[in-house]
Amino acid sequence: MTTLSVETLETAEAAEAAAQSVTVELRVDGAWVGVCKLGQLTPGRGAAALLPDGRQVAVFRDRGGALHAIANQDPFTGAYVLSRGLLGSAAGRPYVASPLLKQRFDLATGQCLDDENVTVAAYRTRMRRE
Amino acid sequence: MTFMTAAANPPTIVLIGHGMVGHRFLEALAERRVPDRARVVVLCEEPRPAYDRVQLTSYFSGRTPDELSLVAEDFMARHGIELHIGDPATSIDRAARTVTARSGLTITYDTLVLATGSYPFVPPVPGKDAEGCFVYRTIEDLLAIEEYAAGSRTGAVVGGGLLGLEAAGALKGLGLATHVVEFAPRLMPVQVDEGGGEALRRTIEKMGVEVHTGVGTQEIVTGEGGSVIAMNLSDGSVLDTDLVVFSAGVRPRDQLARECGLPVGERGGIVVDEWCRTPEDERVYAIGECALAADGRVYGLVAPGYDMAVAAAQAIAGEAGGSFTGADTSTKLKLLGVDVASFGDAHGTTPGCLDVHYCDSRSGIYKKLVIAEDGTLLGGVLVGDADAYGMLRPLTGSIPPLAPEQLVLPSGAAAPAALGPSALPDDAVICNCHNVTKGTIRAAVTEHECTTVPQVKKCTKAGSGCGSCVKVLTTLVNEELKAGGITVEAGLCGCFSHTRAELYEIVRALRITSYADLLDRHGRQEARGGEGCEICKPTVASIIASLAPTIGAGGYVLDGEQASLQDTNDHFLANLQKNGSYSIVPRIPGGEITPEKLIVIGEVARDFGLYTKITGGQRIDMFGARVDQLPLIWARLVDAGFESGHAYGKALRTVKSCVGQTWCRYGVQDSVKMAIDLELRYRGLRSPHKLKSAVSGCARECAEARGKDFGVIATSHGWNLYVGGNGGADPRHADLLAQDLSDAELVRLIDRFLMFYIRTADRLERTSAWLERIDGGLEHVRDVVVHDSLGICDELEALMADHVANYRDEWAQTLNDPDRLRRFVSFVNAPDAPDPSVCFTPERDQIKPDLEILAGPTLPVRTLEGTPSA
């Protein structure tokens, strides 16, 4: 999925410096859209980003450095808060737990792990060096 | 039965009475598909179909008559049953096989079932029919009492039995000054003995119900308008009252049976055999409270009534096997909030029996066990604390594996070898409501592959009735799983097989300051190198924060890796609300605040358009801030001298106080100063769950300190320290840990207590649950923190000293650092754009979340390729 790994760089500091020059991009309606610098994402956490058409996405950088993006709206409450959930992994697949009522969503597919009938949109991601 | 073969003209079954037992009978018929081949007609006297009479009093806690109904909406239609509401049967002609109802309707029956229940017994005292006299049996009675009570101030209940106390609860619920008059020398004379009655009396009187025992009602005195004004009692006293409820027992309604020549018992009750059939006429049955069962007893409880309903339905359906020969009258109930249980030979009538008592009049607890000479448990009475009922009732009739005195001691004081459900024989009935034995529950695990309590409940029905057996059921299921080699997980989560207390020890001993380190070195094999999960991340973050100064971790909870471990509340140092906005609670130590600071809070709330509310902990909560507003709001608050209130953290919240000696004429110590000192000492302390405290300036306890994790109550000699209290869903009064302490002694004990709790509690385990769970309970905690039995008190005190010395206000630290402020934006790519989904609408001159905007149409779901999905 990712086109570049920053984990091979020598030191954490160098990695963070490099991360400032790497743009996080999402595949939206057939085109790649840049949303932020890699360095703006805390490993293990998410951030909300606004798409040009007003949609909200939750972008995550996991512990291993991989990027994920799903819709920011929590389908169980309607609130736009999924970016503020905690990350976890189950059977090697990363998920986010909604900060409101704790339902978990697979970050790769948007599938809710606690209710098979619920899915949120998932977006492809990549990193692009300036 | 004759009608089973009838074809062209289906036989007719007539049921007289549609109460709880009558309806259970209809259900039992329907379960056997009898209505498919017979005409079923029901005559119901009351203006509504069957409802839950047992729960009548719950009307006053908000249940409507409709919610009390027992009849599914389409039940009658689905089974083709004819229900005649408000049309009671008035006569039976057995020769013609007809029943006539008040409306004149006459039905010819092939089978007749009487389920007429009972009527309230009203003692024949002068004035008993005056205006303002009531009985308590039906919803209509209750509505009439409610209407009359609106113009009354005092109410008296004649009868201190089960129903009388229910009625007293109802009168209290209506806001009347309530009296109970019982002829017997004690309350609930049928179920409990003298000691139990005394315990019950004390507790009920504490609630403000006045109890008069050993006196009869001689006359109801009426005023000029003919309505009740007083009662003359047999001891010569006069009780002024506006309203009288007779609840002095019930009598079987057997009038219809008498009039058509069916035999009734000496003290009433239609005589039936073990199939609930009248011996005189095999077409006529009687069930429930109107019947005199085959064992010569009239049962006034619903469970035996249900058993009779099923037995009769089985006989009518031609099924073999079913019969009713008697029932266990063991009961456990809550009257006016007091647990009362009675089982087996509660009154010790077995010749040669002995008994064991435990009585704690301070807490209103009374327990008695009746034991045979050989040690067999025969029965007992429990008042105030009936937790042991679930274990004791199934043991009745056997020799318990523990000495009887150990069975009645409270859990804290009992010998360590507490009695577990494993000691029960397989044929012991665990769930009395559904008659499920221990053997059946074990089989659910071993043969039906149930692995959780909910699965076992579904499979066996155990625990789905009154619920009193769920505790025992859970232990049994876990033991059975363990025996079967299925591990009952004690570990924190899927990532760690350690408990929280074990992780605390690992972090402390090895000075581990990183979650990733801990996961990769001590996590489960399969979790190492992974992401972790939402359960262990905040738990480990909290442990590291509690130990930070001691293990050399950074003191700011959002630096470095810690930032990724915190729940959103800790991450934004504010409390997430349902629409994605946050609320803010500045610390107001001890609830003391200057007018200037109050004005600042008012101005900030006004300027940012926040909703304000006073909290239960004597602080002010401001709601409706967006993440990007949090630093702006806090800049104003910090400037005015406020600091974080940690309402967002599993940490010390508030130390509430009463006004104390300084102003109050009763106060004996300066409770406000002590509360402020304690709050400033423990502010910011991260713990397994939130911590609440209070300080009261005298024994009147206006600060409600005994409902707190640690509560302090002033005495004329110093302070009493109480621990393990809780409000909320599972209230518990705190226990006295030590008394008459000096200021310094008090602080030292709290230091030790809190650090010992933080060290040994489970994740999200409040002090109340911890104190109940920890081996040895309160005594053990007292040994450790007062008598230093483990020799760790120096260490506990040193840990707290580290915490106090290193405390910094998180919001001041955040505002001083541009890097730390970066996270407070709604959108990473549009830092100046407010989140348009966080909207508000007006309500009572303030704002509330606009949830409509969140419920609006969601945007189309797109596939990974970014094209609309089909």
Short mmCIF file of N, CA, C and O in Angstrom, two decimals, chain B residues 788-841:
data_model
loop_
_atom_site.label_atom_id
_atom_site.label_comp_id
_atom_site.label_asym_id
_atom_site.label_seq_id
_atom_site.Cartn_x
_atom_site.Cartn_y
_atom_site.Cartn_z
N ASP B 788 0.87 -1.69 58.95
CA ASP B 788 2.04 -1.96 58.11
C ASP B 788 2.44 -3.44 58.12
O ASP B 788 3.62 -3.77 58.23
N SER B 789 1.46 -4.32 57.98
CA SER B 789 1.74 -5.76 58.08
C SER B 789 2.64 -6.25 56.94
O SER B 789 3.30 -7.28 57.07
N LEU B 790 2.69 -5.55 55.82
CA LEU B 790 3.56 -5.99 54.72
C LEU B 790 4.88 -5.23 54.70
O LEU B 790 5.73 -5.49 53.85
N GLY B 791 5.03 -4.28 55.61
CA GLY B 791 6.26 -3.50 55.64
C GLY B 791 6.46 -2.64 54.41
O GLY B 791 7.60 -2.37 54.02
N ILE B 792 5.37 -2.20 53.77
CA ILE B 792 5.53 -1.40 52.55
C ILE B 792 5.10 0.05 52.74
O ILE B 792 5.08 0.83 51.80
N CYS B 793 4.74 0.42 53.96
CA CYS B 793 4.17 1.75 54.15
C CYS B 793 5.15 2.87 53.84
O CYS B 793 4.77 3.90 53.28
N ASP B 794 6.43 2.65 54.18
CA ASP B 794 7.42 3.69 53.85
C ASP B 794 7.44 3.92 52.35
O ASP B 794 7.50 5.05 51.87
N GLU B 795 7.40 2.82 51.62
CA GLU B 795 7.45 2.91 50.17
C GLU B 795 6.20 3.61 49.62
O GLU B 795 6.29 4.45 48.73
N LEU B 796 5.04 3.26 50.17
CA LEU B 796 3.79 3.88 49.71
C LEU B 796 3.84 5.38 49.97
O LEU B 796 3.45 6.18 49.12
N GLU B 797 4.34 5.76 51.13
CA GLU B 797 4.42 7.19 51.46
C GLU B 797 5.41 7.90 50.54
O GLU B 797 5.17 9.03 50.11
N ALA B 798 6.52 7.22 50.24
CA ALA B 798 7.52 7.83 49.37
C ALA B 798 6.96 8.06 47.97
O ALA B 798 7.20 9.08 47.33
N LEU B 799 6.17 7.08 47.49
CA LEU B 799 5.55 7.23 46.17
C LEU B 799 4.65 8.46 46.14
O LEU B 799 4.65 9.23 45.18
N MET B 800 3.88 8.65 47.23
CA MET B 800 2.98 9.79 47.25
C MET B 800 3.77 11.10 47.36
O MET B 800 3.41 12.09 46.72
N ALA B 801 4.84 11.06 48.15
CA ALA B 801 5.66 12.28 48.26
C ALA B 801 6.21 12.67 46.89
O ALA B 801 6.24 13.85 46.52
N ASP B 802 6.63 11.66 46.11
CA ASP B 802 7.11 11.92 44.74
C ASP B 802 6.02 12.58 43.91
O ASP B 802 6.24 13.52 43.17
N HIS B 803 4.81 12.03 44.03
CA HIS B 803 3.71 12.58 43.25
C HIS B 803 3.47 14.04 43.62
O HIS B 803 3.35 14.91 42.75
N VAL B 804 3.40 14.32 44.93
CA VAL B 804 3.08 15.67 45.38
C VAL B 804 4.15 16.66 44.92
O VAL B 804 3.86 17.75 44.44
N ALA B 805 5.42 16.23 45.03
CA ALA B 805 6.52 17.13 44.68
C ALA B 805 6.56 17.42 43.18
O ALA B 805 7.05 18.47 42.76
N ASN B 806 6.08 16.49 42.38
CA ASN B 806 6.23 16.64 40.94
C ASN B 806 4.96 17.08 40.22
O ASN B 806 4.93 17.13 38.99
N TYR B 807 3.91 17.39 40.97
CA TYR B 807 2.66 17.78 40.32
C TYR B 807 2.85 19.09 39.55
O TYR B 807 3.43 20.05 40.04
N ARG B 808 2.39 19.13 38.31
CA ARG B 808 2.32 20.37 37.52
C ARG B 808 0.94 20.43 36.91
O ARG B 808 0.37 19.39 36.54
N ASP B 809 0.42 21.61 36.74
CA ASP B 809 -0.88 21.74 36.10
C ASP B 809 -0.77 21.43 34.61
O ASP B 809 -0.01 22.08 33.89
N GLU B 810 -1.51 20.45 34.16
CA GLU B 810 -1.41 20.01 32.76
C GLU B 810 -1.79 21.09 31.77
O GLU B 810 -1.23 21.18 30.68
N TRP B 811 -2.78 21.91 32.13
CA TRP B 811 -3.20 22.93 31.17
C TRP B 811 -2.18 24.06 31.07
O TRP B 811 -1.90 24.55 29.98
N ALA B 812 -1.58 24.44 32.20
CA ALA B 812 -0.54 25.48 32.13
C ALA B 812 0.63 24.96 31.30
O ALA B 812 1.17 25.67 30.44
N GLN B 813 1.00 23.68 31.52
CA GLN B 813 2.11 23.09 30.76
C GLN B 813 1.79 23.08 29.27
O GLN B 813 2.64 23.29 28.44
N THR B 814 0.53 22.80 28.93
CA THR B 814 0.13 22.71 27.54
C THR B 814 0.20 24.08 26.87
O THR B 814 0.72 24.24 25.76
N LEU B 815 -0.33 25.09 27.58
CA LEU B 815 -0.40 26.42 26.98
C LEU B 815 0.97 27.02 26.75
O LEU B 815 1.17 27.85 25.87
N ASN B 816 1.96 26.57 27.58
CA ASN B 816 3.29 27.15 27.48
C ASN B 816 4.12 26.55 26.34
O ASN B 816 5.29 26.90 26.20
N ASP B 817 3.56 25.62 25.59
CA ASP B 817 4.37 24.89 24.62
C ASP B 817 3.64 24.80 23.28
O ASP B 817 2.66 24.08 23.14
N PRO B 818 4.13 25.54 22.27
CA PRO B 818 3.45 25.57 20.96
C PRO B 818 3.30 24.17 20.35
O PRO B 818 2.29 23.87 19.70
N ASP B 819 4.29 23.31 20.62
CA ASP B 819 4.24 21.95 20.08
C ASP B 819 3.03 21.20 20.65
O ASP B 819 2.35 20.46 19.94
N ARG B 820 2.83 21.38 21.95
CA ARG B 820 1.73 20.68 22.61
C ARG B 820 0.38 21.24 22.18
O ARG B 820 -0.64 20.57 22.31
N LEU B 821 0.36 22.47 21.71
CA LEU B 821 -0.90 23.09 21.30
C LEU B 821 -1.34 22.65 19.90
O LEU B 821 -2.48 22.83 19.52
N ARG B 822 -0.39 22.06 19.15
CA ARG B 822 -0.68 21.75 17.75
C ARG B 822 -1.85 20.79 17.57
O ARG B 822 -2.54 20.84 16.55
N ARG B 823 -2.06 19.93 18.55
CA ARG B 823 -3.12 18.94 18.37
C ARG B 823 -4.52 19.54 18.46
O ARG B 823 -5.48 18.93 18.06
N PHE B 824 -4.64 20.76 18.99
CA PHE B 824 -5.98 21.32 19.23
C PHE B 824 -6.54 22.00 17.98
O PHE B 824 -6.79 23.20 17.97
N VAL B 825 -6.72 21.22 16.92
CA VAL B 825 -7.35 21.75 15.71
C VAL B 825 -8.44 20.75 15.32
O VAL B 825 -8.32 19.55 15.58
N SER B 826 -9.51 21.24 14.69
CA SER B 826 -10.55 20.32 14.24
C SER B 826 -10.03 19.50 13.06
O SER B 826 -10.32 18.32 12.95
N PHE B 827 -9.25 20.15 12.16
CA PHE B 827 -8.76 19.45 10.98
C PHE B 827 -7.27 19.69 10.80
O PHE B 827 -6.80 20.83 10.84
N VAL B 828 -6.52 18.61 10.57
CA VAL B 828 -5.08 18.70 10.44
C VAL B 828 -4.70 19.55 9.22
O VAL B 828 -3.68 20.22 9.22
N ASN B 829 -5.55 19.53 8.19
CA ASN B 829 -5.21 20.26 6.96
C ASN B 829 -5.95 21.60 6.86
O ASN B 829 -5.89 22.27 5.85
N ALA B 830 -6.71 21.97 7.90
CA ALA B 830 -7.41 23.26 7.87
C ALA B 830 -7.50 23.76 9.31
O ALA B 830 -8.57 23.79 9.91
N PRO B 831 -6.36 24.14 9.88
CA PRO B 831 -6.31 24.45 11.32
C PRO B 831 -7.26 25.56 11.74
O PRO B 831 -7.66 25.63 12.90
N ASP B 832 -7.66 26.42 10.80
CA ASP B 832 -8.51 27.53 11.19
C ASP B 832 -9.99 27.23 10.99
O ASP B 832 -10.85 28.04 11.37
N ALA B 833 -10.29 26.07 10.38
CA ALA B 833 -11.69 25.77 10.10
C ALA B 833 -12.34 25.09 11.30
O ALA B 833 -11.86 24.08 11.78
N PRO B 834 -13.45 25.66 11.80
CA PRO B 834 -14.18 24.97 12.87
C PRO B 834 -14.92 23.76 12.29
O PRO B 834 -15.25 23.75 11.11
N ASP B 835 -15.16 22.75 13.12
CA ASP B 835 -15.87 21.56 12.65
C ASP B 835 -17.35 21.92 12.45
O ASP B 835 -18.05 22.26 13.41
N PRO B 836 -17.84 21.86 11.19
CA PRO B 836 -19.23 22.28 10.94
C PRO B 836 -20.26 21.33 11.52
O PRO B 836 -21.44 21.68 11.62
N SER B 837 -19.84 20.14 11.94
CA SER B 837 -20.83 19.19 12.49
C SER B 837 -21.13 19.47 13.96
O SER B 837 -22.07 18.93 14.51
N VAL B 838 -20.31 20.30 14.61
CA VAL B 838 -20.56 20.61 16.01
C VAL B 838 -21.45 21.84 16.07
O VAL B 838 -21.00 22.97 15.95
N CYS B 839 -22.77 21.60 16.18
CA CYS B 839 -23.75 22.68 16.16
C CYS B 839 -24.64 22.58 17.38
O CYS B 839 -24.75 21.54 18.00
N PHE B 840 -25.30 23.67 17.68
CA PHE B 840 -26.14 23.71 18.88
C PHE B 840 -27.47 24.38 18.59
O PHE B 840 -27.57 25.17 17.64
N THR B 841 -28.47 24.04 19.39
CA THR B 841 -29.76 24.72 19.31
C THR B 841 -30.09 25.23 20.72
O THR B 841 -29.56 24.72 21.70
#
